[in-house]
Amino acid sequence: MDLFKYTAHELHEKLVNKEITAVELVNSVYARIDEVEEQANAYISMSKEEALAQAEKVDAKIAAGEAIAPLAGIPVVFKDNINIAGQVTSCASKMLDGVSAIFDAHATENLRKEDAVFLGKANMAEFSIGNTTDNSFFGAAHNPWNLDCVTGGCATAAAVAAGEAIWALASDTSGDLRQPAAYAGCVGIKPTYGRVSRLGLAAYASSMDQIGAVTKDVTDAATVLNAICGKDDRDSTSWAVETPDFTQALVADVKGLRIGVPKEYFGENVDAKIKAEVEKAIEQYKELGAEIVEVSLPHTQYAVRTFYVIANGEAGANFARYDGVRYGYRNMEAQSASDMTARSRNEGFGEEVKLRLLFGTHVLSKGYYENYYVRAMKVRTLIRNDFEEAFKQCDVLLTPTTPVLAEAYNTEMDAFAKYELDFTTVTANLAGLPAITVPCGMVDGMPVGMQLIGKVLDEATILKAAYTFEQATDFHKAMAPLGGNK
Amino acid sequence: MTKYITVIGLEVHAELKTKSKAFCSCSTEFGGAPNTHICPVCLGMPGALPVLNEQVVEFAIRAGLALNCDIKYFNKFDRKNYFYPDLSKNYQISQFDKPICLNGYIDVDVDGVEKRIGITRIHMEEDAGKLVHSGGNISTSDFSAVDYNRAGVPLIEIVSEPDMRSAEEARAYLENLKAILEYTDVCDCKMQEGSLRCDANISLMPEGATEFGTRAEVKNLNSFRALVRAIEYEVERQKEILENGGRVIQETRTWDDANGKTLSMRSKEEAHDYRYFSEPDLVPVELDDAWVERIRAELPELPAQRQARLIAELGLPKYDASIIVSNKAMAEYFDEAVKTTKDAKGIANWLLGDVSAYLNNEGITISEFKVAPAHLAELVNLTKEGVLSSKLAKKVFAEMLKGDKSPKILVRELGLEQVSDEGAIMKLVEEILAENPQSVADFKAGKERAIGFLVGQIMKKSKGKANPTMVQAMLKEKMQ
């Protein structure tokens, strides 16, 4: 039985009905990994023993007639920047290769309580820097829809689409959860900033980093949010609010829902083929009874530059701890502490990371701080205000998740053009808003995602809108063929 | 020749006496085997996050109120970026543009002249770890190890205005500041252990000038003596430069205590650009009015108030009072002692005299002084009542230092009660007069000094116990 093909909620039913065991399930997924991993390169490390032990525990509970949590026994892959105590968190960097986490992330703790089964760690862009995995110390991952295409900023969604995991725990700073989910035909949700504790997530840009889920459908996304959200006293930026039961939002009904379509997300810089698919989705919503409202988010054009100034500034400080002193890569030839740090960082970080650190150092330096960092913070406020204004006219916003298809990365692009491709996703990070991507079409055999952005803490509405669309379409059921020349 | 005015501002770092660190729950205890009070937060492990210890804010507010500051109800933390192996994250969580306290002051008294020294700001921050060099110092070591026990211990930095004009004013400011931090119980102020650290900004300007000269920042001043010596050294160094037509350069210097001089560490050009920006892992601190008011209401008596009380209520001279209050533990000892004696001045005399001499000699503080305040009070009372002469009191005091016996018991055990019994003294007087006819004749011939000899003989015969005042009076009466 190809158990890896099912969603988490389907598998939960099968476990509870004793049609399958958790051990069979995890073995099925590992067998699939054995089959396709050579092509996909979605994994950095695996924890088969721990996974089997977790699965056995779940089977024992079921055998004993105990109730199990919705994610119990369901195999999950973690992006390799989220801590699992005792396992390496490499961030796909030479700098942290072999460095074991000594504590669980808050989300990991929560998933342990659920008895989830931890498969291993997924490939990613080094320290989440970049919108492809080309700079991973462990080699690039490949898109299961076309192995010649990129997976996007991490391989979590690729792993899910290839059947190498049932769902994935990932992080999103600039769209690096949603963009890969879109490219893999998955659902990806980035909750409101502060919904999920950042404890145990290796920081990139602390004011925007957020843990979320990549799943096969919206029901699974809501189920995962139920497990991982919640106030954590160890993260000062986590929201002190009750976590609602997100599965309550799984109602197929958008009658009267006001969906805002921001014109800035449908301009020249968006691939016409993607626009066509997203516009079809808009039509679909109309048919389903939603009200479509054209809105404007005028500062969108500054979003990427604003993001890069802030994110690189924060990253410059966040990555300063990787100095070869306490853990991680160390140059052994250096003759002084400062030389050791300089050489360790020069050799331990990849080129793009170093470029970003120089950028981040520059924008915070004396004489530049006012012009770059302070100004970016002001624009960030304007971007937030844009959303506030728009949400006076609508309940959710609908946009393409990505402006280009995955194959666009196969053509030569200069670095800044590449950065600009994040404009559809970084705005939700800058404003701290919840956003979900759901598959909404196919172009040239590759999935296309549409994004729904919600108000602060209003994951329920985007889940409901996404669920309604999903119930009316079949895009989420398509399987990645693992084709291509690779 | 040009006269120069010295301009001094101090930056004081005080380690707060919280039980746990500023941003995690590790112990702040001093000492401890290296790297035993650490956790992922202290070590800057990936994914570790700081959480502000509320006690740090409480102590900063308390210090700010005691130092007459405006408490900022909205303040925030920033990252101060620089690389150093003892700084685990390679940034320090500090407060830059929105510190918790602004605009305070301390009134100091130097040689009877009152002066108000402004406090620019107080901010909260975390301490760094410590490098342990394998050799004697960093340049002669083969390797260095890092101990992160101190990493994350909370500090407040108290920055003064450049209001001080002499080493003595700087010393008085630091003494007052130390006393206030001790009274408010926010810092244990052990300069040797580094829980109170001082940097001085020192510059000279010609008399009549309107702008300050270029300053040197002197670090590593870990005693009052070092502060005074470093300022005096810097004043001479800068004066020499200026008098030879040179220019003082803006730089950071370190105090070399062994050689009694300041040495250049880095110039302005080499100074760090700390690239401060708001700490995204912490939310801004928004203070609740009720909290601040509760802390204000709970402020203990401060040194200035205590000094006023000792003068007004107990009649102590200002000098005595100022010295006693400058040391919280001594002031508390004093308060305890005067509960059982009416002779406050007597207690002050002992504290400023023999007790201080003993403590200095032993190299201990009054907190480690074994004589109970009530016993010292008893000794004062015995002297006041005439049971002990001041000479015998010193003898009893010496015995008190050896154990915990009360003066009364010691007086009895040593048989030292002063004899004030008229009959007994008269008997002694008569005996001595009979034994020394020559002296009696001398006295009668007008040699006043002869009486001294006779008193001495009686005291000798009584083993010092005869009440000298009575002896004197009765001798005179008898010889008249």
Coordinates of C-alpha atoms in Angstrom, one line a residue, chain B residues 206 302-303 311 326 390 425 474:
Chain B
P206 CA 41.8 76.4 29.5
L302 CA 18.8 56.8 51.4
P303 CA 22.2 58.0 52.6
I311 CA 22.5 64.8 62.8
S326 CA 28.6 56.3 53.4
S390 CA 38.6 54.9 78.5
I425 CA 39.4 55.5 97.0
M474 CA 39.9 63.5 96.6

